[in-house]
Amino acid sequence: MYSTVVDNTPLIHVNAGKHAADYAVNGSLMNPLEAFYASLAACAAVFAKKSCKELGVPAAGIEINCKPFAGPGGPLTLGKFKTEVRFPEQFTAEQKAAILESITHCAVKDIVQDGAAIEFSVTEI
């Protein structure tokens, strides 16, 4: 479960069991939308690392850059999310292809793509 208590500061502190995350609405930290985009980049890195482990090659030096593009609804909508991967020279074409394929299976991306099937609810308790 994720929980937060709203206060009058620009900070947002979210507890998630063993972990916590801090956000802000004044630019001092990532806001929740920026953190969502960052989670897509982090997920790509997780899948790249998993693939490297399966291939028996070190993941060090792989650079992943992600950029969100606004959708037709404006800057608070997501129309496209571009992930670019740069590999160190020692990676073969086959290794690169396997890692890129693995990144396409990022769980966070899959949730976004299947989003229409997710049921959201907001209730008072």
PDB file of C-alpha atoms in Angstrom:
ATOM      1  CA  MET A   1       0.000   0.000   0.000  1.00  0.00           C
ATOM      2  CA  TYR A   2       1.151   3.533  -0.726  1.00  0.00           C
ATOM      3  CA  SER A   3       0.160   6.356   1.601  1.00  0.00           C
ATOM      4  CA  THR A   4       0.744  10.067   2.091  1.00  0.00           C
ATOM      5  CA  VAL A   5      -0.553  12.817   4.327  1.00  0.00           C
ATOM      6  CA  VAL A   6      -1.181  16.121   2.593  1.00  0.00           C
ATOM      7  CA  ASP A   7       0.165  19.251   4.287  1.00  0.00           C
ATOM      8  CA  ASN A   8       0.696  22.899   3.334  1.00  0.00           C
ATOM      9  CA  THR A   9       4.304  22.497   2.168  1.00  0.00           C
ATOM     10  CA  PRO A  10       5.377  21.952  -1.457  1.00  0.00           C
ATOM     11  CA  LEU A  11       6.713  18.504  -0.491  1.00  0.00           C
ATOM     12  CA  ILE A  12       4.957  15.176  -0.891  1.00  0.00           C
ATOM     13  CA  HIS A  13       6.216  12.192   1.111  1.00  0.00           C
ATOM     14  CA  VAL A  14       4.869   8.785   0.092  1.00  0.00           C
ATOM     15  CA  ASN A  15       5.359   5.696   2.258  1.00  0.00           C
ATOM     16  CA  ALA A  16       5.360   2.294   0.631  1.00  0.00           C
ATOM     17  CA  GLY A  17       5.966  -0.359   3.258  1.00  0.00           C
ATOM     18  CA  LYS A  18       9.741  -0.700   3.511  1.00  0.00           C
ATOM     19  CA  HIS A  19      10.479   2.284   1.272  1.00  0.00           C
ATOM     20  CA  ALA A  20       9.541   5.930   0.905  1.00  0.00           C
ATOM     21  CA  ALA A  21       9.691   8.463  -1.907  1.00  0.00           C
ATOM     22  CA  ASP A  22       9.724  12.243  -1.826  1.00  0.00           C
ATOM     23  CA  TYR A  23       8.305  14.536  -4.482  1.00  0.00           C
ATOM     24  CA  ALA A  24       7.645  18.262  -4.701  1.00  0.00           C
ATOM     25  CA  VAL A  25       5.400  20.660  -6.543  1.00  0.00           C
ATOM     26  CA  ASN A  26       7.853  23.570  -6.508  1.00  0.00           C
ATOM     27  CA  GLY A  27      10.688  22.162  -8.634  1.00  0.00           C
ATOM     28  CA  SER A  28      12.956  21.261  -5.704  1.00  0.00           C
ATOM     29  CA  LEU A  29      12.363  17.545  -6.373  1.00  0.00           C
ATOM     30  CA  MET A  30      10.691  15.594  -9.138  1.00  0.00           C
ATOM     31  CA  ASN A  31       6.949  15.967  -9.233  1.00  0.00           C
ATOM     32  CA  PRO A  32       4.892  12.752  -9.477  1.00  0.00           C
ATOM     33  CA  LEU A  33       4.552  12.980 -13.279  1.00  0.00           C
ATOM     34  CA  GLU A  34       8.321  13.388 -13.683  1.00  0.00           C
ATOM     35  CA  ALA A  35       8.829  10.464 -11.315  1.00  0.00           C
ATOM     36  CA  PHE A  36       6.497   8.366 -13.453  1.00  0.00           C
ATOM     37  CA  TYR A  37       8.627   9.117 -16.521  1.00  0.00           C
ATOM     38  CA  ALA A  38      11.743   8.349 -14.474  1.00  0.00           C
ATOM     39  CA  SER A  39      10.222   4.988 -13.516  1.00  0.00           C
ATOM     40  CA  LEU A  40       9.935   4.138 -17.221  1.00  0.00           C
ATOM     41  CA  ALA A  41      13.652   4.898 -17.663  1.00  0.00           C
ATOM     42  CA  ALA A  42      14.522   2.902 -14.542  1.00  0.00           C
ATOM     43  CA  CYS A  43      12.434  -0.024 -15.763  1.00  0.00           C
ATOM     44  CA  ALA A  44      14.337   0.015 -19.060  1.00  0.00           C
ATOM     45  CA  ALA A  45      17.572  -0.173 -17.053  1.00  0.00           C
ATOM     46  CA  VAL A  46      16.269  -3.092 -14.977  1.00  0.00           C
ATOM     47  CA  PHE A  47      15.428  -5.057 -18.115  1.00  0.00           C
ATOM     48  CA  ALA A  48      18.769  -4.166 -19.710  1.00  0.00           C
ATOM     49  CA  LYS A  49      20.583  -5.445 -16.608  1.00  0.00           C
ATOM     50  CA  LYS A  50      18.525  -8.658 -16.588  1.00  0.00           C
ATOM     51  CA  SER A  51      19.331  -9.240 -20.238  1.00  0.00           C
ATOM     52  CA  CYS A  52      23.043  -8.627 -19.690  1.00  0.00           C
ATOM     53  CA  LYS A  53      23.029 -11.112 -16.824  1.00  0.00           C
ATOM     54  CA  GLU A  54      21.361 -13.734 -19.054  1.00  0.00           C
ATOM     55  CA  LEU A  55      23.911 -13.013 -21.798  1.00  0.00           C
ATOM     56  CA  GLY A  56      26.822 -13.176 -19.347  1.00  0.00           C
ATOM     57  CA  VAL A  57      28.062  -9.692 -20.218  1.00  0.00           C
ATOM     58  CA  PRO A  58      28.606  -6.696 -17.926  1.00  0.00           C
ATOM     59  CA  ALA A  59      25.926  -4.016 -18.126  1.00  0.00           C
ATOM     60  CA  ALA A  60      28.367  -1.225 -17.243  1.00  0.00           C
ATOM     61  CA  GLY A  61      28.378   1.662 -19.667  1.00  0.00           C
ATOM     62  CA  ILE A  62      24.973   1.156 -21.269  1.00  0.00           C
ATOM     63  CA  GLU A  63      23.351   4.578 -21.531  1.00  0.00           C
ATOM     64  CA  ILE A  64      19.571   4.876 -21.633  1.00  0.00           C
ATOM     65  CA  ASN A  65      17.900   8.176 -22.485  1.00  0.00           C
ATOM     66  CA  CYS A  66      14.145   8.577 -22.372  1.00  0.00           C
ATOM     67  CA  LYS A  67      11.976  11.423 -23.544  1.00  0.00           C
ATOM     68  CA  PRO A  68       8.225  11.839 -23.139  1.00  0.00           C
ATOM     69  CA  PHE A  69       6.218  13.609 -25.826  1.00  0.00           C
ATOM     70  CA  ALA A  70       2.906  15.253 -25.014  1.00  0.00           C
ATOM     71  CA  GLY A  71      -0.231  13.794 -26.495  1.00  0.00           C
ATOM     72  CA  PRO A  72      -3.104  15.636 -28.176  1.00  0.00           C
ATOM     73  CA  GLY A  73      -4.480  16.577 -24.746  1.00  0.00           C
ATOM     74  CA  GLY A  74      -1.523  18.809 -23.930  1.00  0.00           C
ATOM     75  CA  PRO A  75       1.561  18.649 -21.690  1.00  0.00           C
ATOM     76  CA  LEU A  76      -0.106  16.543 -19.010  1.00  0.00           C
ATOM     77  CA  THR A  77      -0.837  13.731 -21.468  1.00  0.00           C
ATOM     78  CA  LEU A  78       1.528  11.193 -22.945  1.00  0.00           C
ATOM     79  CA  GLY A  79       1.423  10.640 -26.695  1.00  0.00           C
ATOM     80  CA  LYS A  80       4.810   9.003 -27.210  1.00  0.00           C
ATOM     81  CA  PHE A  81       7.701   7.859 -25.060  1.00  0.00           C
ATOM     82  CA  LYS A  82      11.040   7.491 -26.822  1.00  0.00           C
ATOM     83  CA  THR A  83      13.795   5.315 -25.337  1.00  0.00           C
ATOM     84  CA  GLU A  84      17.263   5.528 -26.879  1.00  0.00           C
ATOM     85  CA  VAL A  85      20.035   3.131 -25.892  1.00  0.00           C
ATOM     86  CA  ARG A  86      23.764   3.651 -26.454  1.00  0.00           C
ATOM     87  CA  PHE A  87      26.069   0.664 -25.998  1.00  0.00           C
ATOM     88  CA  PRO A  88      29.786   0.518 -25.227  1.00  0.00           C
ATOM     89  CA  GLU A  89      31.931  -0.697 -28.134  1.00  0.00           C
ATOM     90  CA  GLN A  90      32.409  -4.241 -26.806  1.00  0.00           C
ATOM     91  CA  PHE A  91      28.753  -5.225 -27.373  1.00  0.00           C
ATOM     92  CA  THR A  92      28.057  -7.334 -30.438  1.00  0.00           C
ATOM     93  CA  ALA A  93      25.106  -6.707 -32.740  1.00  0.00           C
ATOM     94  CA  GLU A  94      23.412  -9.843 -31.370  1.00  0.00           C
ATOM     95  CA  GLN A  95      23.864  -8.715 -27.756  1.00  0.00           C
ATOM     96  CA  LYS A  96      22.512  -5.263 -28.569  1.00  0.00           C
ATOM     97  CA  ALA A  97      19.460  -6.759 -30.278  1.00  0.00           C
ATOM     98  CA  ALA A  98      18.763  -9.041 -27.298  1.00  0.00           C
ATOM     99  CA  ILE A  99      19.040  -6.166 -24.821  1.00  0.00           C
ATOM    100  CA  LEU A 100      16.842  -3.861 -26.916  1.00  0.00           C
ATOM    101  CA  GLU A 101      14.236  -6.633 -27.186  1.00  0.00           C
ATOM    102  CA  SER A 102      14.352  -7.138 -23.429  1.00  0.00           C
ATOM    103  CA  ILE A 103      13.808  -3.426 -22.798  1.00  0.00           C
ATOM    104  CA  THR A 104      10.604  -3.558 -24.865  1.00  0.00           C
ATOM    105  CA  HIS A 105       9.162  -5.865 -22.174  1.00  0.00           C
ATOM    106  CA  CYS A 106       9.503  -3.303 -19.359  1.00  0.00           C
ATOM    107  CA  ALA A 107       6.716  -4.000 -16.870  1.00  0.00           C
ATOM    108  CA  VAL A 108       5.969  -0.303 -16.291  1.00  0.00           C
ATOM    109  CA  LYS A 109       5.573   0.256 -20.043  1.00  0.00           C
ATOM    110  CA  ASP A 110       3.291  -2.761 -20.277  1.00  0.00           C
ATOM    111  CA  ILE A 111       1.065  -1.374 -17.523  1.00  0.00           C
ATOM    112  CA  VAL A 112       0.821   1.950 -19.358  1.00  0.00           C
ATOM    113  CA  GLN A 113      -0.022   0.240 -22.644  1.00  0.00           C
ATOM    114  CA  ASP A 114      -2.681  -1.905 -20.970  1.00  0.00           C
ATOM    115  CA  GLY A 115      -3.965   1.085 -19.006  1.00  0.00           C
ATOM    116  CA  ALA A 116      -7.432   1.121 -20.504  1.00  0.00           C
ATOM    117  CA  ALA A 117      -8.079  -2.185 -18.729  1.00  0.00           C
ATOM    118  CA  ILE A 118      -7.076  -0.841 -15.302  1.00  0.00           C
ATOM    119  CA  GLU A 119      -9.906   0.041 -12.960  1.00  0.00           C
ATOM    120  CA  PHE A 120      -9.226   3.106 -10.812  1.00  0.00           C
ATOM    121  CA  SER A 121     -11.396   4.142  -7.898  1.00  0.00           C
ATOM    122  CA  VAL A 122     -11.331   7.044  -5.462  1.00  0.00           C
ATOM    123  CA  THR A 123     -13.419   6.679  -2.280  1.00  0.00           C
ATOM    124  CA  GLU A 124     -13.697   8.284   1.097  1.00  0.00           C
ATOM    125  CA  ILE A 125     -12.856   5.992   4.022  1.00  0.00           C
TER     126      ILE A 125
END
